[in-house]
mmCIF file of C-alpha atoms in Angstrom:
data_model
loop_
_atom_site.group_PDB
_atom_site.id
_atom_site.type_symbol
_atom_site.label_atom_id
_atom_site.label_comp_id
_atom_site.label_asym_id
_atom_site.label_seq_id
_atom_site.Cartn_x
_atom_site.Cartn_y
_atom_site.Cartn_z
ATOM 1 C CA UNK A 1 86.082 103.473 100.479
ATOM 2 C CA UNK A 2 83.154 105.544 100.436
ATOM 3 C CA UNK A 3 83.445 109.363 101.759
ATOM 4 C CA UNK A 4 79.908 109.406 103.565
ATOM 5 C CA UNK A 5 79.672 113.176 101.971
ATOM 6 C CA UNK A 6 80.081 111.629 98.838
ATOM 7 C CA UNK A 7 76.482 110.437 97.708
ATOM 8 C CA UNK A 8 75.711 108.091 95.083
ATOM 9 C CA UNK A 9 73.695 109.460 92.665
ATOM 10 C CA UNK A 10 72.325 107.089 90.203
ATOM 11 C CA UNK A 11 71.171 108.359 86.388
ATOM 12 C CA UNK A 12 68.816 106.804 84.013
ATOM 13 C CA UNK A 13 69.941 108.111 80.569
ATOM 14 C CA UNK A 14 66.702 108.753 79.026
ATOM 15 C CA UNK A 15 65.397 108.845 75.597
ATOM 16 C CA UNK A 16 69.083 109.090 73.315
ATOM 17 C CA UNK A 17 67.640 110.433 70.594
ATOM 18 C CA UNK A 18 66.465 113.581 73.045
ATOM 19 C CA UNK A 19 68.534 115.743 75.050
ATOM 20 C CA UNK A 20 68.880 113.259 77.844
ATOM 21 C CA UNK A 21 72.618 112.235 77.136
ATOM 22 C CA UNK A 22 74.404 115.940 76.619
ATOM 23 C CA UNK A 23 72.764 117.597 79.790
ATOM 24 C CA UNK A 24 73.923 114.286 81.660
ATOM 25 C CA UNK A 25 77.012 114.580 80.400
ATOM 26 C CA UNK A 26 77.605 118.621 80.239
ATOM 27 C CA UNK A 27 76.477 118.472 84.056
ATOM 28 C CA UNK A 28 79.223 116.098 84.807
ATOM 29 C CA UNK A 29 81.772 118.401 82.499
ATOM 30 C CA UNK A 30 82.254 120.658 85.832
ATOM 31 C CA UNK A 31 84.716 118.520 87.713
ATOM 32 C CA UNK A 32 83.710 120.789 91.036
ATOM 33 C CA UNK A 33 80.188 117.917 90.849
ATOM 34 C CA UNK A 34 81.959 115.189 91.742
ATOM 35 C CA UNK A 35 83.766 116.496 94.947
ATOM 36 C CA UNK A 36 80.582 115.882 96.582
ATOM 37 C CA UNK A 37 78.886 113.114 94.812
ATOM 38 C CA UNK A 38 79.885 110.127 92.790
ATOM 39 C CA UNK A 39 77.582 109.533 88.950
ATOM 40 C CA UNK A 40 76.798 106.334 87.789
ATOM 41 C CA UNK A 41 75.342 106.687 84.480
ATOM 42 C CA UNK A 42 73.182 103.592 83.563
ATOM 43 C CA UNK A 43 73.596 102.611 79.896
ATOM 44 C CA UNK A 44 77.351 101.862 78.268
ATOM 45 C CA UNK A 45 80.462 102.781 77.516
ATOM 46 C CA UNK A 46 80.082 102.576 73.531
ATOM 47 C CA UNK A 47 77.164 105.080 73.995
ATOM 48 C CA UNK A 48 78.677 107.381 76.298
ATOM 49 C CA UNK A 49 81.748 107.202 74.467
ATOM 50 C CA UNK A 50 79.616 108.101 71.390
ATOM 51 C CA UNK A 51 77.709 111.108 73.685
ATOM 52 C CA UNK A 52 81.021 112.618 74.466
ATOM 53 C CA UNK A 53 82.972 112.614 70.944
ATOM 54 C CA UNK A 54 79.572 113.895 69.346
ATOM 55 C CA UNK A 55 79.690 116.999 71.527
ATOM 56 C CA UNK A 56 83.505 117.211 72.122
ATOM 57 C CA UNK A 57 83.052 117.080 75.571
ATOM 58 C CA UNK A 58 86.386 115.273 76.191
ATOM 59 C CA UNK A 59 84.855 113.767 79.668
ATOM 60 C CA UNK A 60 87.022 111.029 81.433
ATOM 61 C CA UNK A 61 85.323 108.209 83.148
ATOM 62 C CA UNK A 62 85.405 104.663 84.190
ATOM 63 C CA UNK A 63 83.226 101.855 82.620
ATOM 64 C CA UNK A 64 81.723 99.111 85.191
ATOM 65 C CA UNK A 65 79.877 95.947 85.338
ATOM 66 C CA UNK A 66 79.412 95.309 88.991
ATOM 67 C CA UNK A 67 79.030 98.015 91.835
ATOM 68 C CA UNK A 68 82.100 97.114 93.583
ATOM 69 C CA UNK A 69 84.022 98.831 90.373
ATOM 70 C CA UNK A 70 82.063 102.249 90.686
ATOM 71 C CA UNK A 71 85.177 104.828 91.744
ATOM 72 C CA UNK A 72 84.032 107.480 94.515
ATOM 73 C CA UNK A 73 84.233 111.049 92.689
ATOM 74 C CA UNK A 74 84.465 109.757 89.390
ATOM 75 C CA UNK A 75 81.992 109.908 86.483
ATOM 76 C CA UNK A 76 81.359 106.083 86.534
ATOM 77 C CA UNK A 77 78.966 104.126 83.485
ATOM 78 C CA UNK A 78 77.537 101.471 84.379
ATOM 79 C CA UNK A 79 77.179 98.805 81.159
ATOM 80 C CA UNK A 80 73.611 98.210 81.180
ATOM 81 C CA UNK A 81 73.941 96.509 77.330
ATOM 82 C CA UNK A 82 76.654 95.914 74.944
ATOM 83 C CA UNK A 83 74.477 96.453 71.883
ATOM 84 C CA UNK A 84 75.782 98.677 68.744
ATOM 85 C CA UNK A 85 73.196 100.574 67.538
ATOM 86 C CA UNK A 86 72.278 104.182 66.033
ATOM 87 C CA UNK A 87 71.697 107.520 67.267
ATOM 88 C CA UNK A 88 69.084 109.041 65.223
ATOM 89 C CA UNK A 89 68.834 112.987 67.325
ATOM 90 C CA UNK A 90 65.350 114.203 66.954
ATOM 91 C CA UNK A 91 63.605 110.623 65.414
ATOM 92 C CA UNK A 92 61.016 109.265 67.566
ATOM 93 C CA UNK A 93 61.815 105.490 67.769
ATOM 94 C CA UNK A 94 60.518 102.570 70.017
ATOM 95 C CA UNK A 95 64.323 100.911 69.875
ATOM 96 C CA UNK A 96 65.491 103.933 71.791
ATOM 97 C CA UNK A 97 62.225 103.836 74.351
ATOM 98 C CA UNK A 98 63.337 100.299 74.610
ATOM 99 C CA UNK A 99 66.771 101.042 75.871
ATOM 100 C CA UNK A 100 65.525 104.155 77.907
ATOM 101 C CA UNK A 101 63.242 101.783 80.363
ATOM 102 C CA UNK A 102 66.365 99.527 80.134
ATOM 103 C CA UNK A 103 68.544 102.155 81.826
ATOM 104 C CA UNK A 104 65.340 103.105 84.419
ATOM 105 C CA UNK A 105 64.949 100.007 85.474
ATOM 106 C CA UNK A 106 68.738 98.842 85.935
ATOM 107 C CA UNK A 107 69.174 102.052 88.127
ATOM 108 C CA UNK A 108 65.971 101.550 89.937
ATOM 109 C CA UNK A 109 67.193 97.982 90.877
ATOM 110 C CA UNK A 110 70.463 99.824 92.094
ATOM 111 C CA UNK A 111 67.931 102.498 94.153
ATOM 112 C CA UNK A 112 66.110 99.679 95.634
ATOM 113 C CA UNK A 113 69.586 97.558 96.665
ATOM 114 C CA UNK A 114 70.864 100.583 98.210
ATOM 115 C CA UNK A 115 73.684 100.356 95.443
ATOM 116 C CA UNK A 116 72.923 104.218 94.814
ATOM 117 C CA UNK A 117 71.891 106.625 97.291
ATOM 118 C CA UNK A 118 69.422 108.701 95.134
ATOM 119 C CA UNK A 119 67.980 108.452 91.296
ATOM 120 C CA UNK A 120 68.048 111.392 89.129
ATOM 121 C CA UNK A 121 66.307 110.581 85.668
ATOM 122 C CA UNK A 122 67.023 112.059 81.937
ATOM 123 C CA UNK A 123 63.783 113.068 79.961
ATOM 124 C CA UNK A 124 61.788 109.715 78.171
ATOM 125 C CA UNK A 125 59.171 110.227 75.387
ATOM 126 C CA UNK A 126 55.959 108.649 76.855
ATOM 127 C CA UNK A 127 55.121 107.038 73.735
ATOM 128 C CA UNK A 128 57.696 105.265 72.774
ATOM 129 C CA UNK A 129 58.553 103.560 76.002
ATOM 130 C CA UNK A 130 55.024 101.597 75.544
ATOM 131 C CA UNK A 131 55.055 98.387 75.433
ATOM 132 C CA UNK A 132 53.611 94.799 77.075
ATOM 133 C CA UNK A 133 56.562 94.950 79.684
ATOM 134 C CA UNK A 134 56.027 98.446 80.438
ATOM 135 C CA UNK A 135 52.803 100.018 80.271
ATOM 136 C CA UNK A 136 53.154 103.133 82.647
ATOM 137 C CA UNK A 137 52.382 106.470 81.565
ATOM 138 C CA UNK A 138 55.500 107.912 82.579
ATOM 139 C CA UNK A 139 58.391 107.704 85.461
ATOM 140 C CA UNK A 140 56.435 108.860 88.621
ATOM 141 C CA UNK A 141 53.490 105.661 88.197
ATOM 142 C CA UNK A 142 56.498 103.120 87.468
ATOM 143 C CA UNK A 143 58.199 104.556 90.332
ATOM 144 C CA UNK A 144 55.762 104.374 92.769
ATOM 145 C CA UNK A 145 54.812 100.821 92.072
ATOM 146 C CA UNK A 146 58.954 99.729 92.598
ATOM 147 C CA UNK A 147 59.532 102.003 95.495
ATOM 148 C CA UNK A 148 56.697 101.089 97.334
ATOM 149 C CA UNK A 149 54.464 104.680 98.039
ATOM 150 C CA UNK A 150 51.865 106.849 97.236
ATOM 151 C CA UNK A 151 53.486 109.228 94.620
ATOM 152 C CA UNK A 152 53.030 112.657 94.487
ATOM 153 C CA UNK A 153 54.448 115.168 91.605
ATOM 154 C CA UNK A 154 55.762 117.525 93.478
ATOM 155 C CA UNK A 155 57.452 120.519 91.622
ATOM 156 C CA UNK A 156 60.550 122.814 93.327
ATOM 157 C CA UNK A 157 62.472 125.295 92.790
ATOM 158 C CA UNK A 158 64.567 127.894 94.922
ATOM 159 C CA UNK A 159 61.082 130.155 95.047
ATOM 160 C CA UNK A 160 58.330 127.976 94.209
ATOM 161 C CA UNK A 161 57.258 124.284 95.464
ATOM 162 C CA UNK A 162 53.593 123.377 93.424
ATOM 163 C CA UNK A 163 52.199 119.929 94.043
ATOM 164 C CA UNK A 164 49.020 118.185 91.863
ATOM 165 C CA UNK A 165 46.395 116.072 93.234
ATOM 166 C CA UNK A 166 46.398 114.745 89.476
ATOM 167 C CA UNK A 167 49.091 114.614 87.001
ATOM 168 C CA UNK A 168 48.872 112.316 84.034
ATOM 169 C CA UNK A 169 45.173 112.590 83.628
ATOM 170 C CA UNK A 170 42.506 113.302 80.753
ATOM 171 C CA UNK A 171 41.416 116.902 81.230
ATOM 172 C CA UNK A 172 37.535 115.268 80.754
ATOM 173 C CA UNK A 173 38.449 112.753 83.557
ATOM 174 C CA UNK A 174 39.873 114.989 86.333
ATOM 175 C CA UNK A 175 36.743 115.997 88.292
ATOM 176 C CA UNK A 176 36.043 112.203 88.609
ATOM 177 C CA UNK A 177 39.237 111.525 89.761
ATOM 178 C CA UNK A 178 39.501 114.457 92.387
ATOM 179 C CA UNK A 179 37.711 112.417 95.783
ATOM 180 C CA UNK A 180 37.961 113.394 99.164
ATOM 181 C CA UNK A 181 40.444 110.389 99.847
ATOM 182 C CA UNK A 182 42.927 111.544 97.086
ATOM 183 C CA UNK A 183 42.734 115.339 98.431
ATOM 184 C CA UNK A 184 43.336 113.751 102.302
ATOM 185 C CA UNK A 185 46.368 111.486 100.962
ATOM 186 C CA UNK A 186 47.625 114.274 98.625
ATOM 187 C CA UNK A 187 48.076 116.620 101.136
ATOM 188 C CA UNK A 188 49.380 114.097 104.045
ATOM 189 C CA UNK A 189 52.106 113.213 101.718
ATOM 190 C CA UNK A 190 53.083 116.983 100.908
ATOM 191 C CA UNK A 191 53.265 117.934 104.523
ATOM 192 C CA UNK A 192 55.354 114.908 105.587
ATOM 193 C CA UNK A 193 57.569 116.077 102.344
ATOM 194 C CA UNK A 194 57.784 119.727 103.687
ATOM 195 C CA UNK A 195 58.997 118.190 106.985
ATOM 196 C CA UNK A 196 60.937 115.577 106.388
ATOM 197 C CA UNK A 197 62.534 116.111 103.215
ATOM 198 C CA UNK A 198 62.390 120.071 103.175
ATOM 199 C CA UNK A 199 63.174 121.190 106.699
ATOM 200 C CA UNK A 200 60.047 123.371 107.283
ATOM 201 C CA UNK A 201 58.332 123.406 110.402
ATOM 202 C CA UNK A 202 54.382 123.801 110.175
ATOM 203 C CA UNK A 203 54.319 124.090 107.093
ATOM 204 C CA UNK A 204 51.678 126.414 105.224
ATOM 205 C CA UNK A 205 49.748 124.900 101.716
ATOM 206 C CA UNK A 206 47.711 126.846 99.718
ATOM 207 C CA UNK A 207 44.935 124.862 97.581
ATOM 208 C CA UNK A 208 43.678 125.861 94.038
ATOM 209 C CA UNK A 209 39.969 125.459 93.031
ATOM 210 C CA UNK A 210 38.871 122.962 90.642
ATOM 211 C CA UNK A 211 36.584 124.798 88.348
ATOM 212 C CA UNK A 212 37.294 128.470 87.092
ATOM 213 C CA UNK A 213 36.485 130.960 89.909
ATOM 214 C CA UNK A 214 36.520 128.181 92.475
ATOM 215 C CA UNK A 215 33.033 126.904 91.089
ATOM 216 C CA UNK A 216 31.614 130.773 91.339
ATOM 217 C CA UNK A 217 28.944 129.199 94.174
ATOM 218 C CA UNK A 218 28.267 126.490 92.054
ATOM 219 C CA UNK A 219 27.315 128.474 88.531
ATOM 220 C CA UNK A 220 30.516 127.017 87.293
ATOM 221 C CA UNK A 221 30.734 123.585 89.006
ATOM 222 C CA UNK A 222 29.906 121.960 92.191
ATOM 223 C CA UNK A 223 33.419 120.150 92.892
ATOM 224 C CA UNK A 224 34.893 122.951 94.858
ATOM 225 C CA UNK A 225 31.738 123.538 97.246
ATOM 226 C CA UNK A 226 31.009 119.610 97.632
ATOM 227 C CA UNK A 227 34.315 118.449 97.631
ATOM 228 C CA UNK A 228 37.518 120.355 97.946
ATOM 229 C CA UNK A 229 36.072 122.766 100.965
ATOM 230 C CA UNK A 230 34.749 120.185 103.318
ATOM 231 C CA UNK A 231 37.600 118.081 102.966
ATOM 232 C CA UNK A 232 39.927 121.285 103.672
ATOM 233 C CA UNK A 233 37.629 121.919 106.605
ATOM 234 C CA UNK A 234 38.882 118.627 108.020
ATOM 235 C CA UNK A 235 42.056 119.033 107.600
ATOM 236 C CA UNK A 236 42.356 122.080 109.376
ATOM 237 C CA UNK A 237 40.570 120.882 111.942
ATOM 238 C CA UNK A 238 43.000 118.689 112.671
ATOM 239 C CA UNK A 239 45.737 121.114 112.978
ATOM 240 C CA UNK A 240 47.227 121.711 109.622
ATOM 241 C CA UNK A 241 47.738 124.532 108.269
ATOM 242 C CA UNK A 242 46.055 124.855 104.491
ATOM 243 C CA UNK A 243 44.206 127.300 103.116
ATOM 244 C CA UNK A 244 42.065 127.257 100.112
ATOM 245 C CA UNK A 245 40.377 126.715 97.978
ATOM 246 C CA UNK A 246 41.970 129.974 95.267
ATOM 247 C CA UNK A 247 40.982 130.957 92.106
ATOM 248 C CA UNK A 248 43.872 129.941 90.379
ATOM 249 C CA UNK A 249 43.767 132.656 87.641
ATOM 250 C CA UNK A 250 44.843 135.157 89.470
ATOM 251 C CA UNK A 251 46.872 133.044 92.278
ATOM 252 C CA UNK A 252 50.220 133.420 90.644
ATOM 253 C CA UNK A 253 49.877 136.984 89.182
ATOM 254 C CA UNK A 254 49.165 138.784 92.115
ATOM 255 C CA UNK A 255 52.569 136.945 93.545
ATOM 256 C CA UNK A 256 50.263 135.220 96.781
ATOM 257 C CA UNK A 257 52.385 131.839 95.798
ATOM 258 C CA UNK A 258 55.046 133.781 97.821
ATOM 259 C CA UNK A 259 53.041 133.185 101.161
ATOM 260 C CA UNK A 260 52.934 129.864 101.431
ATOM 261 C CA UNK A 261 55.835 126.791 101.604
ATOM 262 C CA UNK A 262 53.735 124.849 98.910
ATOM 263 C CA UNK A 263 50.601 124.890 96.607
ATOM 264 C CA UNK A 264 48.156 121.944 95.761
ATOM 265 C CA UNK A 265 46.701 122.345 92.244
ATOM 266 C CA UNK A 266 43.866 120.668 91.179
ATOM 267 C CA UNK A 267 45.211 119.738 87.627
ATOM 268 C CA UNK A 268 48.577 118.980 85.526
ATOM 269 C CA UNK A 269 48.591 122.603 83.565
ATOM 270 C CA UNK A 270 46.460 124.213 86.401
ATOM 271 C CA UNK A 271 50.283 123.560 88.012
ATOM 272 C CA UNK A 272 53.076 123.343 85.667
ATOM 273 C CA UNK A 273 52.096 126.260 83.241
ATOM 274 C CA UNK A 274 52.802 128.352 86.073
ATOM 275 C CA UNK A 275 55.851 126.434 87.689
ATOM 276 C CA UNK A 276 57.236 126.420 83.799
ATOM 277 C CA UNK A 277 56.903 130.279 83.577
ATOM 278 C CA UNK A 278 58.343 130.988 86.781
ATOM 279 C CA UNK A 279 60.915 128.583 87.342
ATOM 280 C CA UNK A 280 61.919 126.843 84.238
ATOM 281 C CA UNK A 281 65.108 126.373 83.872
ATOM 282 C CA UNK A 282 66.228 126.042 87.546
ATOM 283 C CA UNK A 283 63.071 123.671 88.570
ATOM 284 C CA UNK A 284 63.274 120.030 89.505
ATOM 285 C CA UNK A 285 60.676 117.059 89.117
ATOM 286 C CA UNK A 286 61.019 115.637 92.663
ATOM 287 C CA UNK A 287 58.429 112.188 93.333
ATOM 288 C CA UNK A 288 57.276 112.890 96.958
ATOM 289 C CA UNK A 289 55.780 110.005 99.000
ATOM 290 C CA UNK A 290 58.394 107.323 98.217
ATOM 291 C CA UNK A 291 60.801 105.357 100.537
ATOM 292 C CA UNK A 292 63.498 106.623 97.824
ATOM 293 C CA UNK A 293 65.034 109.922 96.368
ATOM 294 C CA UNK A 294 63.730 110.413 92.945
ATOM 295 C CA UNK A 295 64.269 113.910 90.616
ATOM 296 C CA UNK A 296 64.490 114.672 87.035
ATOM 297 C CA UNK A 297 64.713 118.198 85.212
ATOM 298 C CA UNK A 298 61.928 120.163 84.416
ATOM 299 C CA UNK A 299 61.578 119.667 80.450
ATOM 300 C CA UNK A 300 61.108 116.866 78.028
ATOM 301 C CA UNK A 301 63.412 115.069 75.648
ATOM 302 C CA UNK A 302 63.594 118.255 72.799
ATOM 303 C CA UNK A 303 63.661 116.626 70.323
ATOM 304 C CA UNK A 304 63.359 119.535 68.011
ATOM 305 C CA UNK A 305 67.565 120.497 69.232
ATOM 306 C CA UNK A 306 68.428 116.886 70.002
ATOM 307 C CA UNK A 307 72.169 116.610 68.778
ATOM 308 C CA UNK A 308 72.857 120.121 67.909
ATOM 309 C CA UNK A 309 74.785 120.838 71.338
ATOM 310 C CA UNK A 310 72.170 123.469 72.176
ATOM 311 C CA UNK A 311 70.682 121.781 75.117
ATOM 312 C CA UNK A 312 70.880 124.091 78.581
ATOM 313 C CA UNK A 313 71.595 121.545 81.789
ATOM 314 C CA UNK A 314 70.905 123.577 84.363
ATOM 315 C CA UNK A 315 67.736 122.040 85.410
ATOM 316 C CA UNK A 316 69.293 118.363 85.318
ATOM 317 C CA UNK A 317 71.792 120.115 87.496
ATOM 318 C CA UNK A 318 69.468 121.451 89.745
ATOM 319 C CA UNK A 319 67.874 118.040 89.725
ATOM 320 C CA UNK A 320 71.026 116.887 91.319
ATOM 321 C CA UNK A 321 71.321 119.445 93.790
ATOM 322 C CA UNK A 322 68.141 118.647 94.918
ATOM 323 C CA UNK A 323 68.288 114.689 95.018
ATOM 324 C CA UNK A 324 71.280 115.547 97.108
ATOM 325 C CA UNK A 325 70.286 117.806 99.552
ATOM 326 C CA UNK A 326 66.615 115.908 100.052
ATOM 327 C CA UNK A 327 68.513 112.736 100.530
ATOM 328 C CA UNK A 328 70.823 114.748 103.350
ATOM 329 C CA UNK A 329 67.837 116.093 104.839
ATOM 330 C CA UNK A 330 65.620 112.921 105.056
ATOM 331 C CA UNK A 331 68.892 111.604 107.008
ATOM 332 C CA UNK A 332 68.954 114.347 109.259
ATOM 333 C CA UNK A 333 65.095 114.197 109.887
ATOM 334 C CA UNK A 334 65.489 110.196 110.652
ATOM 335 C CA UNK A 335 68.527 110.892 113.157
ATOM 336 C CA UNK A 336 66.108 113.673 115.076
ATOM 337 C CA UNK A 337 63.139 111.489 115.291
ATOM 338 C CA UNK A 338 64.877 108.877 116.443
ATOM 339 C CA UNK A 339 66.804 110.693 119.252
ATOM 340 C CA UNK A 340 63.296 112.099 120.565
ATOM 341 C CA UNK A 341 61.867 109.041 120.688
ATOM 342 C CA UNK A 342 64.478 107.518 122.328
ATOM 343 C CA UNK A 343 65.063 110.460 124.978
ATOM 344 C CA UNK A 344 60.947 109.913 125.536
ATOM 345 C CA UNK A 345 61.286 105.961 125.860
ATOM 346 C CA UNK A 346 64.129 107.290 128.546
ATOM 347 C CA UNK A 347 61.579 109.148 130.749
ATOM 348 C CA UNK A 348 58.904 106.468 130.868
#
């Protein structure tokens, strides 16, 4: 019987020839992670077993093929294949893409059937999981097609919460891309995020320009004078509380990210290089905007240290915590709102 402390959290393995299976499996190394939530790694036995005698881990855990076998605080594998096949650490291979979107989309079918509570995903390599039954740039665009939403990549650590209005975009493409709809539905997601999934009350977003210098009054663009301001100007008008745009050159330096509960950047690298320097490490990939807890770590599959044992899990332990306490909070938020509106229906 299931503790209702005890989440589910459901793990895609990744790419196996990266990282993806040691900082799963290290994580789950510390038995103190499952008192409070129950893993259900979605691959197989065979390669798990494989994982944990390749990096003497000496893990324990119990191998399933239906949900009604997964064991509450227990490291449970869920067989997603029975295939034998090689590990090559470090080799870039379409095989192992293939079994990486096999694992994602087993454990988003879990997600979506409310088999597992939240999904926290291992690192992929974007180019090998192409192919003509999965053509998605990456997790967050696959994930907001099954889980119904309007994704946002949304960036957090203990310190530091940085959002993008785009993500897996063509530097040459991103002014086109940046309208004042996308700005409008970037933002409403972020706030509702900062609420609901966050805890913060009003919350405060700071915006970063588009062009160097926030345009410099047009010398250096017109996006940020055209675009970005007027659309802030609405937003504010209707109560919220964002500020913006800021040169984002000297944004981070001068430590202003410390005023504000999140910041909008324009660009992928506009965001993460920053995020990266700050927080890597202890940061988490959290999807905002969908009807289900997603997070991943804050790094790739490395495949330069792939199989050497070298790999640090804290951020895929992070990405845990978080998936966790989101999924807690979104709970919390859901049994507030619905006592006001019921205490309101009351006085009417």
């Amino acid at each position: 019987m299931k503790n209702e402390e005890n989440i589910i959290v459901g793990i895609s393995i990744g790419d196996l020839n990266g990282i993806g299976g040691e900082i799963v499996l290290k994580t789950f190394e510390d038995p103190r992670m499952l008192e409070f939530c129950t893993p259900v790694i979605f691959a197989s036995v065979k390669t798990i077993s494989f994982l944990n005698k390749h990096f003497n881990l000496g893990l324990n855990f119990n191998g399933v093929n239906n949900y009604n076998q997964i064991i509450h605080g227990k490291l449970n594998v869920y067989n997603v294949w029975n295939d034998k096949f090689n590990i090559e650490f470090g080799k870039e291979d379409p095989k192992m893409g293939a079994y990486a979107i096999k694992s994602l989309q087993a454990a988003t079918q879990a997600l979506k059937g409310n088999h597992v509570d939240v999904l926290v995903t291992a690192p992929i390599n974007k180019h090998n999981i192409q192919s003509d039954a999965f053509n998605f740039p990456g997790h967050t665009d696959y994930l907001a097609k099954e889980l119904e939403g309007n994704s946002l990549m949304f960036m957090v650590s203990d310190t530091l919460r940085v959002g993008l209005l785009t993500d897996h975009v063509p530097v040459k493409d991103i002014s086109s891309h940046i309208t004042k709809q996308l700005i409008k539905d970037k933002l409403d997601i972020i706030y509702q995020s900062l609420e609901k999934d966050f805890k913060i009350r009003k919350p405060k977003v700071a915006v970063l320009g588009i062009n160097p210098h926030t345009g410099d009054n047009g010398v250096i663009g017109k996006e940020d004078d055209e675009v970005l301001r007027p659309t802030l100007s609405e937003i504010r008008d209707k109560g919220r509380l964002v500020f913006g745009p800021y040169a984002a050159d000297s944004f981070f330096g001068s430590k202003n990210y410390k005023n504000f509960d999140a910041i909008i950047a324009a660009y992928h690298d506009q965001g993460l290089i920053p995020f990266k320097t700050l927080a890597f490490g202890k940061g988490v990939n959290f999807t905002a905007g969908l009807s289900k807890v997603r997070t991943s770590p804050d790094h790739g599959t490395a495949f330069e240290i792939a199989g050497k044992g070298e790999a640090d899990e804290s951020s895929f332990k992070e990405a845990v915590f978080a998936a966790i306490q989101i999924f807690k909070n979104r709970k919390e938020y859901e049994h507030l709102t619905k006592n006001i509106l019921k205490t309101r229906q009351k006085k009417i």
